[in-house]
Structure formats: structure tokens, C-alpha cells
Coordinates of C-alpha atoms in Angstrom, one line a residue:
Chain A
M1 CA -0.2 0.2 0.1
C2 CA 1.6 3.3 -0.9
P3 CA 1.8 5.3 2.1
K4 CA 1.0 8.4 -0.1
C5 CA -2.5 7.3 -0.3
F6 CA -3.3 7.8 3.2
K7 CA -2.6 11.6 2.9
L8 CA -5.2 13.6 1.8
S9 CA -4.2 16.3 -0.7
F10 CA -5.0 20.0 -0.2
T11 CA -5.1 22.6 -2.7
K12 CA -2.9 25.5 -2.0
S13 CA -5.6 28.0 -0.9
T14 CA -7.2 25.6 1.7
K15 CA -5.3 25.2 5.0
P16 CA -6.1 21.7 6.2
G17 CA -9.0 22.0 8.7
F18 CA -10.0 19.9 12.0
L19 CA -11.5 17.5 9.7
E20 CA -8.5 16.5 7.2
K21 CA -6.1 16.7 10.5
T22 CA -8.2 13.9 12.3
I23 CA -8.5 11.7 9.1
N24 CA -4.8 11.8 8.5
E25 CA -3.6 11.2 12.3
L26 CA -6.1 8.5 12.1
N27 CA -4.8 7.0 8.9
N28 CA -1.2 7.6 10.3
V29 CA -2.1 5.4 13.2
M30 CA -3.4 2.4 10.9
K31 CA -0.2 2.9 8.6
E32 CA 2.2 2.7 11.4
E33 CA 0.7 -0.5 12.4
F34 CA 1.1 -1.6 9.2
V35 CA 4.7 -0.8 9.1
A36 CA 5.5 -1.9 12.4
G37 CA 4.1 -5.4 11.4
K38 CA 6.3 -5.4 8.6
I39 CA 9.5 -4.8 10.9
A40 CA 8.6 -7.2 13.3
S41 CA 8.4 -10.1 10.8
R42 CA 12.0 -9.6 9.8
H43 CA 14.6 -11.9 11.1
G44 CA 16.3 -9.3 13.4
L45 CA 18.2 -9.9 16.6
L46 CA 15.2 -8.8 18.9
Q47 CA 12.6 -10.5 16.2
N48 CA 13.6 -13.7 17.1
L49 CA 13.9 -13.5 20.9
D50 CA 11.2 -14.7 23.2
P51 CA 8.7 -11.7 23.7
R52 CA 8.7 -12.2 27.3
I53 CA 12.5 -12.0 27.4
N54 CA 12.5 -8.9 25.0
F55 CA 9.9 -7.0 27.3
L56 CA 11.8 -7.7 30.6
A57 CA 15.2 -6.9 28.8
T58 CA 13.5 -3.6 27.7
L59 CA 12.1 -3.1 31.1
L60 CA 15.9 -3.4 32.8
L61 CA 17.4 -1.5 30.2
I62 CA 14.7 1.4 30.8
I63 CA 15.1 1.1 34.7
S64 CA 19.1 1.1 34.3
A65 CA 18.6 4.4 32.0
N66 CA 16.7 6.0 34.7
F67 CA 19.6 5.3 37.4
I68 CA 21.9 7.0 35.1
H69 CA 22.8 10.3 35.7
Q70 CA 26.3 11.4 33.6
P71 CA 25.6 12.9 29.9
L72 CA 28.6 11.1 28.2
V73 CA 27.4 7.6 29.9
L74 CA 23.9 8.4 28.6
L75 CA 25.2 9.3 25.1
F76 CA 27.2 5.8 24.9
F77 CA 24.0 4.2 25.9
N78 CA 22.1 6.0 23.2
F79 CA 24.8 4.8 20.6
W80 CA 24.3 1.5 21.7
V81 CA 20.5 1.4 21.3
I82 CA 20.7 2.4 18.0
W83 CA 23.4 -0.2 17.3
L84 CA 20.9 -2.7 18.7
A85 CA 18.2 -1.1 16.2
K86 CA 20.9 -1.8 13.3
V87 CA 21.4 -5.3 14.4
S88 CA 17.2 -5.9 14.4
L89 CA 17.2 -4.5 10.8
V90 CA 15.0 -1.7 12.0
P91 CA 15.4 0.9 9.0
L92 CA 17.6 3.5 10.8
G93 CA 16.4 6.7 8.9
S94 CA 12.8 6.5 10.0
F95 CA 13.8 5.3 13.5
L96 CA 16.4 8.2 14.1
K97 CA 13.8 10.6 12.6
K98 CA 10.9 9.4 14.8
I99 CA 13.3 9.8 17.9
W100 CA 15.6 12.6 17.3
L101 CA 13.1 14.9 15.7
V102 CA 10.4 14.4 18.4
V103 CA 12.5 14.3 21.6
P104 CA 14.3 17.5 20.9
L105 CA 11.0 19.1 19.8
F106 CA 9.2 18.2 23.0
T107 CA 11.7 17.3 25.6
G108 CA 14.2 20.0 24.1
V109 CA 12.0 22.7 24.0
M110 CA 10.3 22.0 27.2
V111 CA 13.6 22.2 29.3
I112 CA 15.2 25.0 27.4
P113 CA 14.4 27.5 30.3
T114 CA 16.0 25.3 32.8
I115 CA 19.6 26.4 31.3
F116 CA 18.7 30.2 32.5
S117 CA 19.4 31.3 35.9
P118 CA 15.9 32.5 36.9
F119 CA 14.8 28.7 36.3
L120 CA 17.7 27.1 38.2
P121 CA 20.2 29.0 40.1
G122 CA 23.7 27.8 39.7
E123 CA 27.3 28.7 38.8
P124 CA 27.2 30.8 35.4
L125 CA 28.6 29.7 32.5
L126 CA 27.9 32.6 30.5
I127 CA 26.5 36.0 32.0
L128 CA 23.7 37.4 29.7
F129 CA 23.0 40.6 31.6
Q130 CA 22.5 42.0 34.8
L131 CA 19.3 43.7 36.7
P132 CA 19.6 46.5 38.9
H133 CA 18.3 44.3 41.7
P134 CA 16.6 40.8 42.2
V135 CA 12.9 40.8 41.0
Q136 CA 10.1 39.1 42.9
V137 CA 7.1 37.9 40.7
L138 CA 4.6 36.1 42.9
F139 CA 6.4 33.4 44.2
W140 CA 9.0 33.5 41.6
Q141 CA 12.6 35.1 42.5
I142 CA 14.1 36.5 39.5
P143 CA 18.0 36.9 40.5
Q144 CA 20.0 39.7 39.7
V145 CA 22.3 37.9 37.1
I146 CA 20.7 36.6 34.3
S147 CA 23.0 33.7 33.1
I148 CA 23.3 30.4 31.5
T149 CA 24.1 27.9 34.3
K150 CA 26.4 24.9 34.3
Q151 CA 23.6 23.1 36.3
G152 CA 20.9 23.9 34.1
V153 CA 22.9 22.8 31.0
L154 CA 23.8 19.7 32.5
A155 CA 20.1 19.0 33.8
A156 CA 18.7 19.5 30.3
V157 CA 21.4 17.5 28.3
V158 CA 20.7 14.5 30.7
L159 CA 16.8 14.7 30.6
V160 CA 17.1 14.6 26.8
L161 CA 19.5 11.9 26.4
R162 CA 17.6 9.6 28.8
V163 CA 14.3 10.5 27.6
G164 CA 15.8 9.5 24.2
I165 CA 17.0 6.2 25.6
C166 CA 13.7 5.2 27.1
V167 CA 11.7 6.5 23.9
S168 CA 14.1 4.5 21.7
L169 CA 13.6 1.5 23.8
S170 CA 10.0 1.8 23.7
L171 CA 9.7 2.3 20.0
L172 CA 12.5 -0.7 19.6
L173 CA 10.2 -3.2 21.6
T174 CA 7.2 -2.1 19.8
L175 CA 8.5 -2.4 16.2
T176 CA 10.5 -5.9 16.8
T177 CA 7.5 -7.7 18.8
K178 CA 4.0 -8.9 17.1
W179 CA 1.6 -7.0 19.2
S180 CA -0.4 -10.5 19.8
L181 CA 2.7 -11.9 21.0
L182 CA 3.7 -9.2 23.2
L183 CA 0.1 -9.6 24.8
K184 CA 0.6 -13.1 25.5
A185 CA 4.0 -12.6 27.1
L186 CA 2.8 -10.3 29.4
S187 CA -0.1 -12.6 30.2
K188 CA 2.7 -15.0 31.0
I189 CA 4.7 -12.9 33.4
C190 CA 2.6 -11.0 35.7
I191 CA -0.3 -9.5 34.3
P192 CA -3.9 -10.8 34.8
T193 CA -5.4 -12.7 32.1
I194 CA -8.6 -10.5 32.2
F195 CA -6.5 -7.3 31.4
I196 CA -4.5 -9.2 28.7
T197 CA -8.0 -10.1 27.0
I198 CA -9.6 -6.7 27.0
L199 CA -6.3 -5.3 25.8
E200 CA -6.3 -7.6 22.8
M201 CA -10.1 -7.0 22.1
A202 CA -9.6 -3.4 22.8
H203 CA -6.8 -3.4 20.1
R204 CA -8.9 -5.0 17.7
Y205 CA -12.0 -2.5 18.0
I206 CA -9.6 0.2 17.9
Y207 CA -9.2 -0.1 14.3
L208 CA -12.8 -0.5 13.7
L209 CA -13.7 2.6 15.7
L210 CA -10.6 4.4 13.6
Q211 CA -12.3 3.2 10.4
T212 CA -15.7 4.3 11.8
T213 CA -14.3 7.8 12.4
V214 CA -12.5 8.1 9.1
D215 CA -16.0 7.4 7.5
M216 CA -18.0 9.8 9.6
F217 CA -15.3 12.5 9.2
T218 CA -14.9 11.9 5.3
A219 CA -18.7 11.9 4.8
K220 CA -18.8 15.4 6.5
K221 CA -16.0 17.0 4.3
S222 CA -17.4 15.4 1.1
R223 CA -20.8 16.9 2.1
S224 CA -19.5 20.5 3.3
V225 CA -20.0 23.3 1.1
G226 CA -19.0 26.8 2.3
H227 CA -17.9 28.1 5.6
T228 CA -18.7 26.7 9.0
T229 CA -18.1 28.4 12.5
T230 CA -15.7 26.9 15.2
G231 CA -19.1 26.3 17.3
E232 CA -20.7 24.1 14.6
E233 CA -17.3 22.3 14.0
R234 CA -16.8 21.9 17.9
K235 CA -20.6 20.6 17.8
F236 CA -19.9 18.0 15.2
V237 CA -17.0 16.6 16.8
S238 CA -18.8 16.2 20.1
N239 CA -21.9 14.7 18.3
S240 CA -19.5 12.3 16.4
M241 CA -18.0 11.2 20.1
S242 CA -21.6 10.5 21.3
I243 CA -22.4 8.5 18.2
L244 CA -19.0 6.8 18.5
L245 CA -20.0 5.9 22.1
G246 CA -23.5 4.8 21.2
K247 CA -21.8 2.5 18.4
S248 CA -19.3 1.1 20.7
Y249 CA -22.1 0.3 23.4
F250 CA -24.1 -1.3 20.4
I251 CA -21.2 -3.1 19.1
S252 CA -20.1 -4.6 22.5
N253 CA -23.7 -6.1 23.2
E254 CA -23.6 -7.9 19.8
V255 CA -19.9 -9.1 20.4
Y256 CA -21.3 -10.4 23.8
S257 CA -23.8 -12.4 22.2
A258 CA -21.5 -13.7 19.4
M259 CA -19.2 -14.8 22.2
L260 CA -21.9 -16.5 24.2
S261 CA -23.3 -18.3 21.2
R262 CA -19.7 -19.7 20.7
G263 CA -19.4 -20.9 24.2
Y264 CA -17.9 -18.2 26.2
N265 CA -18.2 -19.1 29.8
G266 CA -16.4 -16.2 31.4
N267 CA -13.2 -17.9 31.4
T268 CA -10.0 -16.9 28.9
L269 CA -7.6 -19.1 27.9
V270 CA -3.8 -18.3 26.3
L271 CA -3.3 -21.0 23.7
T272 CA 0.2 -19.7 22.8
E273 CA 2.9 -21.7 24.2
F274 CA 6.4 -20.0 24.7
K275 CA 9.7 -22.1 25.0
L276 CA 12.6 -20.5 26.2
K277 CA 15.8 -21.4 24.7
A278 CA 19.4 -21.0 25.8
F279 CA 19.9 -18.0 23.3
D280 CA 17.3 -16.2 25.3
W281 CA 18.7 -17.0 28.4
L282 CA 22.1 -16.0 27.4
W283 CA 20.7 -12.5 25.8
L284 CA 19.2 -12.0 29.2
F285 CA 22.5 -12.5 31.0
F286 CA 24.2 -10.1 28.5
I287 CA 21.6 -7.4 29.1
I288 CA 22.1 -7.8 32.9
I289 CA 25.9 -7.3 32.3
V290 CA 25.0 -4.3 29.9
C291 CA 23.0 -2.6 32.5
L292 CA 25.9 -3.3 35.2
F293 CA 28.3 -2.0 32.5
F294 CA 26.7 1.4 32.1
I295 CA 25.4 2.0 35.8
G296 CA 29.2 1.2 37.0
G297 CA 30.2 3.7 34.5
D298 CA 27.8 6.3 35.6
H299 CA 29.3 5.6 39.3
L300 CA 32.9 5.8 38.2
F301 CA 32.7 8.8 35.4
V302 CA 32.0 11.6 38.0
W303 CA 32.4 15.1 37.2
K304 CA 34.5 16.8 39.3
Chain B
M1 CA -0.4 15.1 30.1
H2 CA 1.4 11.7 29.1
I3 CA 4.3 11.8 31.1
P4 CA 7.2 9.9 28.9
D5 CA 9.8 8.0 30.7
G6 CA 12.9 9.7 32.2
Y7 CA 11.0 12.6 33.7
L8 CA 9.9 10.8 36.9
S9 CA 12.7 8.9 39.0
P10 CA 12.1 5.3 39.3
Q11 CA 11.3 5.5 42.9
T12 CA 8.4 7.8 42.1
C13 CA 7.1 5.5 39.2
A14 CA 7.2 2.5 41.9
V15 CA 5.4 4.5 44.4
M16 CA 2.7 5.6 41.7
G17 CA 2.4 2.0 40.6
A18 CA 1.9 0.6 44.3
V19 CA -0.8 3.0 44.7
M20 CA -2.9 2.0 41.4
L21 CA -2.5 -1.6 42.4
P22 CA -5.2 -1.7 44.6
V23 CA -7.3 0.8 42.4
W24 CA -6.9 -1.6 39.2
W25 CA -7.8 -4.4 41.7
T26 CA -10.5 -2.8 42.9
S27 CA -11.8 -1.6 39.5
V28 CA -11.8 -5.3 38.1
K29 CA -13.8 -6.7 40.9
K30 CA -16.1 -3.7 41.2
V31 CA -17.0 -4.1 37.2
Q32 CA -17.0 -7.9 37.5
S33 CA -19.7 -7.8 40.3
T34 CA -22.0 -5.2 38.3
I35 CA -21.8 -6.4 34.7
N36 CA -21.0 -9.7 35.1
K37 CA -19.3 -11.6 32.1
K38 CA -20.6 -8.9 29.8
Y39 CA -18.1 -6.5 30.9
V40 CA -15.3 -8.0 29.0
P41 CA -16.6 -7.0 25.3
L42 CA -18.0 -3.7 27.1
M43 CA -14.5 -2.6 28.6
A44 CA -12.7 -3.5 25.8
L45 CA -14.9 -1.3 23.4
G46 CA -14.6 1.5 26.1
A47 CA -11.1 1.5 25.8
A48 CA -11.0 1.4 22.3
F49 CA -13.6 4.6 22.2
S50 CA -11.3 6.1 25.1
F51 CA -8.2 5.6 22.6
V52 CA -10.0 6.9 19.3
I53 CA -11.2 10.0 21.0
M54 CA -7.9 11.1 22.4
M55 CA -7.1 11.8 18.7
Y56 CA -10.0 13.8 17.9
N57 CA -9.0 17.2 16.8
V58 CA -11.3 19.6 18.6
P59 CA -11.3 23.2 16.7
I60 CA -10.8 26.2 19.3
P61 CA -11.5 29.7 18.9
D62 CA -7.8 30.6 18.0
G63 CA -8.1 28.7 14.9
T64 CA -6.0 25.8 16.1
T65 CA -7.3 22.4 17.5
A66 CA -6.8 20.5 20.7
H67 CA -7.2 16.9 21.9
A68 CA -9.9 15.9 24.6
V69 CA -9.0 12.9 26.7
G70 CA -12.8 12.0 27.1
G71 CA -12.4 10.4 30.5
S72 CA -15.2 12.5 32.0
L73 CA -17.6 11.2 29.5
L74 CA -16.6 7.6 30.2
A75 CA -17.0 8.3 33.7
I76 CA -20.4 9.8 33.6
I77 CA -21.9 7.0 31.0
F78 CA -20.3 3.7 32.6
G79 CA -19.3 4.9 36.1
P80 CA -15.7 5.6 37.5
W81 CA -14.4 2.2 38.1
A82 CA -15.5 1.1 34.5
A83 CA -13.8 4.5 33.4
T84 CA -10.6 3.7 35.4
L85 CA -10.4 0.3 33.6
C86 CA -11.1 1.5 30.0
I87 CA -8.7 4.4 30.3
T88 CA -6.2 2.1 32.1
I89 CA -6.3 0.0 28.8
A90 CA -6.2 2.7 26.3
L91 CA -3.1 4.2 28.2
A92 CA -1.3 0.8 28.2
I93 CA -2.1 0.5 24.3
Q94 CA -0.6 3.7 23.6
A95 CA 2.6 3.3 26.0
L96 CA 3.2 0.0 24.3
L97 CA 2.3 0.3 20.9
F98 CA 2.5 4.1 19.9
G99 CA 5.4 5.0 22.7
D100 CA 2.8 7.8 23.9
G101 CA 3.5 8.0 27.6
G102 CA 6.4 5.9 29.3
I103 CA 6.5 2.1 30.2
L104 CA 8.0 3.0 33.7
S105 CA 5.8 6.0 34.2
F106 CA 2.5 3.9 33.4
G107 CA 1.8 4.0 36.8
A108 CA 1.7 7.9 37.3
N109 CA -0.1 8.3 33.9
C110 CA -2.8 6.0 35.1
F111 CA -3.0 7.7 38.5
N112 CA -3.5 11.2 36.8
M113 CA -5.8 10.2 33.7
A114 CA -7.5 6.8 34.9
F115 CA -7.9 7.7 38.5
V116 CA -7.9 11.3 39.6
L117 CA -9.8 12.6 36.4
P118 CA -12.5 9.9 36.1
F119 CA -13.4 9.8 39.8
S120 CA -13.2 13.7 40.1
S121 CA -15.6 14.1 37.1
Y122 CA -17.6 11.5 38.3
F123 CA -18.4 12.7 41.6
I124 CA -18.5 16.3 40.6
Y125 CA -21.5 15.3 38.2
K126 CA -23.3 13.2 40.6
I127 CA -23.4 16.0 43.1
L128 CA -24.7 18.5 40.6
T129 CA -27.3 16.3 38.9
T130 CA -28.8 15.0 41.9
N131 CA -32.7 14.7 41.4
S132 CA -32.5 15.9 38.0
D133 CA -34.5 14.5 34.8
I134 CA -32.4 12.8 32.0
S135 CA -33.2 15.8 29.9
S136 CA -32.5 18.7 32.1
A137 CA -30.2 21.4 31.3
R138 CA -28.5 20.7 34.5
R139 CA -26.9 17.6 33.2
Y140 CA -25.0 19.2 30.5
I141 CA -24.0 22.0 32.6
S142 CA -22.7 19.8 34.9
G143 CA -21.0 17.8 32.5
F144 CA -19.3 20.6 31.3
I145 CA -18.2 21.6 35.0
A146 CA -17.1 18.0 35.7
G147 CA -14.9 17.8 32.5
Y148 CA -13.3 21.0 33.3
I149 CA -12.5 20.4 36.9
G150 CA -11.6 16.8 36.1
I151 CA -8.7 17.6 33.9
V152 CA -7.4 20.5 35.9
L153 CA -7.1 18.1 38.9
A154 CA -5.4 15.5 36.8
A155 CA -2.9 18.2 35.4
I156 CA -2.1 19.7 38.9
C157 CA -1.4 16.0 40.2
A158 CA 1.0 15.5 37.1
G159 CA 2.5 18.9 38.2
I160 CA 3.2 17.9 41.6
E161 CA 4.6 14.6 40.3
L162 CA 7.0 16.6 38.2
G163 CA 7.6 19.3 40.5
L164 CA 8.7 16.8 43.7
Q165 CA 11.5 15.7 41.4
P166 CA 14.1 18.5 41.9
L167 CA 13.5 18.5 45.6
L168 CA 13.9 14.7 46.0
F169 CA 16.6 14.0 43.5
H170 CA 19.3 16.0 42.6
T171 CA 23.5 15.9 42.8
A172 CA 25.4 17.7 45.5
A173 CA 26.0 20.7 43.2
G174 CA 22.4 20.9 42.6
V175 CA 21.6 19.3 39.5
P176 CA 18.4 18.2 39.2
L177 CA 18.3 14.6 38.0
Y178 CA 14.8 14.3 36.5
C179 CA 12.4 16.8 35.5
P180 CA 14.1 20.2 36.4
Y181 CA 11.5 22.4 37.5
P182 CA 10.3 22.7 40.8
L183 CA 6.8 22.7 42.4
S184 CA 6.4 26.5 42.4
L185 CA 6.9 26.3 38.5
A186 CA 5.4 22.7 37.4
V187 CA 2.3 23.2 39.2
P188 CA 1.3 26.6 37.9
A189 CA 2.4 25.5 34.4
M190 CA 0.5 22.4 34.3
A191 CA -2.5 24.2 35.8
F192 CA -2.4 27.1 33.4
A193 CA -2.1 25.1 30.3
H194 CA -5.1 23.1 31.3
L195 CA -7.2 26.1 32.8
T196 CA -6.8 28.1 29.7
V197 CA -7.2 25.2 26.8
A198 CA -7.5 21.6 27.8
G199 CA -10.1 22.0 30.7
P200 CA -12.4 24.1 28.6
V201 CA -12.1 21.8 25.6
E202 CA -12.7 18.7 28.1
G203 CA -15.6 20.6 29.6
V204 CA -17.4 21.6 26.3
V205 CA -16.8 18.6 24.6
T206 CA -18.4 16.5 27.6
A207 CA -21.3 18.9 27.8
L208 CA -22.0 18.9 24.0
A209 CA -21.9 15.2 24.0
I210 CA -24.4 14.7 27.0
K211 CA -26.7 17.3 25.1
Y212 CA -26.3 15.2 22.1
L213 CA -27.0 11.9 24.1
Q214 CA -30.0 13.6 25.7
A215 CA -31.8 14.3 22.3
S216 CA -31.1 11.3 20.4
N217 CA -29.9 8.4 22.8
P218 CA -31.0 9.2 26.3
E219 CA -30.8 5.7 27.5
M220 CA -27.1 5.8 27.3
L221 CA -27.3 8.4 30.1
S222 CA -28.9 6.1 32.5
I223 CA -26.5 2.8 31.9
E224 CA -24.6 3.4 35.1
K225 CA -27.5 3.9 37.2
I226 CA -29.3 0.4 35.9
K227 CA -26.2 -1.5 37.0
A228 CA -26.5 -1.9 40.7
P229 CA -24.0 -4.2 42.3
S230 CA -25.3 -7.8 42.4
K231 CA -23.4 -8.8 45.6
A232 CA -22.0 -6.9 48.4
F233 CA -18.4 -6.2 47.9
G234 CA -16.1 -5.2 51.0
Y235 CA -14.3 -2.0 50.4
A236 CA -13.4 -0.9 53.7
K237 CA -10.0 -2.8 54.0
I238 CA -9.1 -1.3 50.4
W239 CA -9.9 1.9 51.4
I240 CA -7.8 1.5 54.6
G241 CA -5.0 0.1 52.8
M242 CA -4.9 3.1 50.3
A243 CA -5.2 5.6 53.2
I244 CA -2.2 4.1 54.9
V245 CA -0.5 4.1 51.4
A246 CA -1.2 7.8 51.0
V247 CA -0.3 8.9 54.5
L248 CA 3.0 6.7 54.3
T249 CA 3.9 7.9 50.8
P250 CA 5.0 11.2 51.2
L251 CA 7.3 10.1 54.4
G252 CA 8.8 7.8 52.3
L253 CA 9.4 10.4 49.5
L254 CA 10.8 12.8 52.0
A255 CA 13.1 10.5 54.0
S256 CA 16.8 12.0 53.9
G257 CA 19.6 9.5 53.5
S258 CA 20.4 7.1 50.8
A259 CA 17.7 4.8 49.2
W260 CA 17.2 1.6 51.1
G261 CA 20.0 -1.2 49.8
E262 CA 22.3 1.7 48.2
W263 CA 24.2 2.3 51.4
G264 CA 28.0 2.8 51.0
A265 CA 30.1 0.9 53.6
D266 CA 30.5 4.0 55.7
E267 CA 26.9 4.3 56.2
I268 CA 26.3 0.5 56.7
K269 CA 29.1 0.8 59.4
D270 CA 27.2 3.5 61.3
K271 CA 23.8 1.5 60.8
I272 CA 25.0 -1.6 62.0
G273 CA 28.4 -1.3 63.6
F274 CA 30.7 -3.5 61.3
V275 CA 31.2 -3.7 57.8
P276 CA 30.1 -7.3 56.8
E277 CA 33.4 -9.0 55.3
G278 CA 31.9 -10.0 52.1
L279 CA 31.0 -6.4 51.4
A280 CA 34.1 -5.0 52.3
Q281 CA 36.0 -7.5 49.8
M282 CA 33.3 -6.5 47.0
S283 CA 34.1 -2.6 48.0
D284 CA 37.8 -3.1 47.6
K285 CA 37.2 -5.2 44.2
W286 CA 34.8 -2.5 43.0
H287 CA 37.6 0.3 44.0
A288 CA 40.2 -1.9 42.2
L289 CA 38.1 -2.1 39.2
M290 CA 37.6 1.5 39.2
Q291 CA 41.6 1.9 39.4
D292 CA 41.8 -0.7 36.3
Y293 CA 39.4 1.8 34.3
G294 CA 42.1 4.1 34.1
I295 CA 45.3 3.6 32.1
P296 CA 48.2 2.5 34.1
G297 CA 50.9 5.2 34.6
F298 CA 48.2 7.5 33.0
D299 CA 46.5 8.6 36.1
Q300 CA 48.4 11.5 37.6
S301 CA 46.1 14.6 36.6
F302 CA 42.1 14.9 36.5
L303 CA 42.5 15.3 32.8
Q304 CA 44.9 12.3 32.5
S305 CA 42.3 10.1 34.6
A306 CA 39.3 11.4 32.4
V307 CA 41.0 10.1 29.5
G308 CA 41.8 7.3 30.8
Y309 CA 38.1 6.7 31.7
I310 CA 36.8 7.8 28.1
A311 CA 39.2 5.2 26.5
A312 CA 37.9 2.4 29.0
A313 CA 34.5 3.4 28.1
I314 CA 34.7 3.3 24.3
V315 CA 36.6 -0.1 24.6
G316 CA 33.7 -1.2 26.7
I317 CA 31.1 0.0 24.2
I318 CA 32.9 -1.7 21.2
L319 CA 32.8 -4.7 23.3
I320 CA 29.2 -4.7 24.0
S321 CA 28.6 -3.7 20.4
L322 CA 30.3 -6.4 19.1
I323 CA 28.7 -8.8 21.3
T324 CA 25.5 -7.5 20.3
Y325 CA 26.4 -8.0 16.4
L326 CA 27.5 -11.6 17.2
F327 CA 24.0 -12.2 18.8
G328 CA 22.5 -11.0 15.6
K329 CA 25.1 -13.1 13.4
T330 CA 24.2 -16.3 15.4
L331 CA 20.8 -15.9 14.5
K332 CA 21.3 -15.3 10.9
N333 CA 23.5 -18.5 10.6
K334 CA 20.8 -20.4 12.4
D335 CA 18.1 -19.2 10.1
K336 CA 20.6 -20.2 7.2
E337 CA 21.0 -23.5 8.6
I338 CA 17.1 -24.1 8.8
H339 CA 16.8 -23.0 5.2
E340 CA 19.4 -25.2 4.1
T341 CA 17.8 -28.5 6.0
K342 CA 14.8 -27.4 4.5

């Protein structure tokens, strides 16, 4: 399926409105799922691991990343995660774009104020200007010297690098593990089966409701002529939500009847059996070594 | 409002997860006891609905769009416990499948959006609509207030969680280790954003949805009323347990000193009067290892030591990258063997 088919085209004169934005966002969700499914089918390193080991390893690595506070160690950790993606046959271009366009855009922008002394006092790295005296705005004290601080820069760099690692690892887990297998793996670890059953069903019905929404919005778009006010548009969105809620409730009753007629008695069974191989244990052992390596490096690599 | 991983300390994430455990357990029990076996498809569709409407672009007066959470509407229609379950599932799908919100911070996100938001909205709506007709204007006006206050309270909770980080977790030099903004900045920032944009959007969407249901599908508004519990369920112990956790949480968070199990040898000596022999040996080995990280004869100054550490780190990185590659290579060879035997 051509990705371009998912995008609605707009003439130069018309700015994409809320309808097109929503339709394109919903289509992107379906497209991403399609692409992730294709990557998960490749024979890379992480794709061939037992999903339980893949999930546990991801969790261990994320926890480790959260205990690391040295920028250089976090940078090395990031490089290793990118290498892990490469070895798992994940297309690096789109992987890096997804992480390093999004993380600096959100986390980066969010932490920029931190580097200035009014937000985080500290040792000045670069003095920008001086006020005649400190200023008190409500409960916020603005110091006399406005500067970029060492503590602020360090805090911002550490946060961006750490969020980068965490988002990369989550994305890697998503891309290299089929959703159905990941859920079954979760049910084998510690999550009650009932949660997993609802999760699995919810995942299926998300796509049905996404398609229903796309149909409703496309129908509205194709029948709209002229200008509509923001109030009318808001009303349409809210009405669509109500219709979707009504449809969801109706479908849930239908699904329940269908389940009953097929012998559902309230118990759910997980049919997939996983078998741990020596390779899986070896990988888990290696991941523990990697975690200790980075955490150890963090303890040794103290800035003086 | 989805907090990604990396903003909150693992300790905070663990506490928030622990707080949510009894809530999830109770929500499953409560929903099971009120809707019986029918609740599985209903919760699945509710979660799918919750996920999808979080993607709806709602036009706002400045010409741009914002997103609603829809948690208030779900709580009003299905009740707060069912809404908790639906939003939790929706958040799990977002975290695991779309990387929206962290895996480690899942408990904190659920606390804000799947607990505080639906419960506060539900009780505000219930109080305001007591003895009102299904078709009464009080219903959708209450829906607006419930949606507005619910999302603002959830945002303030997220602000508190983020604002506690620099207070509790920072280096000796004052570098915040997680979210860098203190309570005095994080809470007003989160509250302001939600008071001005997200709150009105959630309120208006909830009100308009209720108004539409009053006109076209009024029985939807009495679903929650119909579902009386089929059997009594003892909540007293759960609430007592949750109250104890709530009381103890700040004490644990504000405790000074090292985290439990992270003491240095000196701290252990202070605590128990001696250093266990095994620990002393391990400590010596650790220091020996630390010395080995440098390059022998190249550790006279800080600069030389730093260069030594960097060299050791690069060697380590190359080594683990090589092992990672070999793992992948082993698999490829295995695949080849399988294809050849076929």
C-alpha cells in the first residue's frame, strides 16, 4: 500500500482543517501499525527473541537508564541502542527521525528555560545581563544576574538524552515484537489474563472505531460546502463522539452475544505456548551485564 | 499530560504503581460484580473508544485544534470504576504500541488520567445532577463543570509529581536528576495550560456529548444507574490500605539519606556497627576495578584520568556492540541452517 495514499491532498488555497487533520492522524495510526507489523516479521536479533525476554530486557534497560545521570554515559547508551536497532534490521533513517526529531522538539523545548538562572540557579557559564536588583514575581524570585548555568545545561542534556534512550527502547520493543505475541508474553509474566483479554479485544476494535471515525469525517467533508463556524465544528466533533460511544455500546452487546453463542463462559485461555531457549537466557544475561556496565560507568565517571 | 519515561525517578514510578495496584484490583472486582461476564467486550470497546477520541482534533477559537481525553464522558456514562479500567487499557496500548507515555511511568499516568480524572469528574457530576431529569439542562452544564475540573485536577497531580523531582533527586552540586522544574513552576505551568485550553475543551466536549445523547440516545445516560451491584463487596479494607499508603507515601519520599539498599560501606558501619566481610571485599574489588578503568601510569592528573576513563568506556562500548552484533549474526547463521535443511 502506498503511504501517499493515506494523505489527503490539499490545494494551496485551503489550509487543512480539523477534519483533514483528524483523518490524516487516524490514517497514520493505521499506517504505523502496518509498517511495524512488517518490521516485526523480519529476522533481526530482537525479533527472534522470546517476547517475554524482549519485554523484560527492555524494562531492565529503561530502569537502568533512569538510574544513570552522567551525560557521556547516556550518550554511549544511546549509541548502543541505535546499534541494537541496526542489528535488529530496523530501518535506521525512520527510526532516528522518529526519536531525534520528536524528543528535542518536545523534551528539548520544554527544558530550554532550565538552562537560565531564573529557572535553575547555579554556577554561571555565560552571563547574559544584569538587573539593577533581584525581582520578585508572585512566588518566583528572578535573580540579579541572568546567566546560563552549568547545573541548568547539565540537567537539560541529561533529561533529553535519557528520554531519548527510553523512547528508543519503547519504540524498539514495539517494532520488533508482534502485538499479539507481546500481549501473550505479558499474560505469562505478571499481568492478569482478564487485562490481557480486554487489551487484545480493545486493540482489534480500535481499528474498527478508527475506520468508523474516518468514514464519518470523510462523509462530513465530502458534504460540506462553504464556511462553518468553530462552534458548529466543535458541535460536530462532540456529536461524532456521542455517536461513536453509542456505536461502541451497541457493538459490545453484539460481540457479547456472539461470544456467548460460541461457548464463552467467562473464562479466557491463552493458547500460545512459549519455550525459552538457551539463546534467550544468554541474551538476558548479556543485558544484565550491559545494565551493570552502564550503571558502573555512571558511578565511576563523576564530573569533578 | 502523558508523562514519558525519564521525567520521573524510578522511585516515584514505583510509588505511583503501588498506589494504582489496589485501584486496578478494585476496578476489576467492582466491574465484574456489577456487569458480570458482559463486561469484557464492554470494557474492550470502552477502551477502544477512549483511545480513538483522544485523537479527535477539537477546533478552538484561536483557529487551531486541541485534543480531549474523554475520561469524564466515560465516567459519567459507565461509572468511575469502569472508566478507570477503560482508560488504563487505552493508556497501556498508547504506551506499548505508540510510545505515547512511558512504560515505567505508566502507574503515574494512570493515576492522573485513569483515577483522578474519572473519579473527580464522576463525583462532581453526581453531586450537581442529584434529582435531575435525564433531559434537564443541569446535566450538560454539570458535564462541562465535571470535565473542566476533572482534567485540571489531573494536570495539577501531574504537576506535583513532576515538581517533586528536583526537590527529592538532585546531585550535591544542585543538578536536578529528572524533571528540572520545582513545584513552584511545574504546578502553575500545568494548571495554567489546562485551565485555559485543555480544561474548556474537555468541558465543552463532555457537555455537548451529553446534550446530544439527551436528544438522540437518552438511555445511554442511565446505563450506570441500572447497574446496581449484584453482591456486596467489602471495600473497607481496600480504602484503609489505600489511606495508609497515601499517608506513608510522602514520608517515604521525603526521607533523607540513601535509598534502602544503596548504602555505602561507611553508612553500613554507622547503621549496624561493622562492615560485613563480603561487602568489604566487594568494595575493595569495586575500587580495584575503578583503578583498572584508568590507564596504568596515566592517572596523575584529572585530565589524564578522564582520558583514561573515556578510553575504557569506548573499549567497553565497542565490546558490548560487538557482542550484540555476534548475537544477531548467530541468529542469521541459524536461519541459514534451517533454510538449507529444508
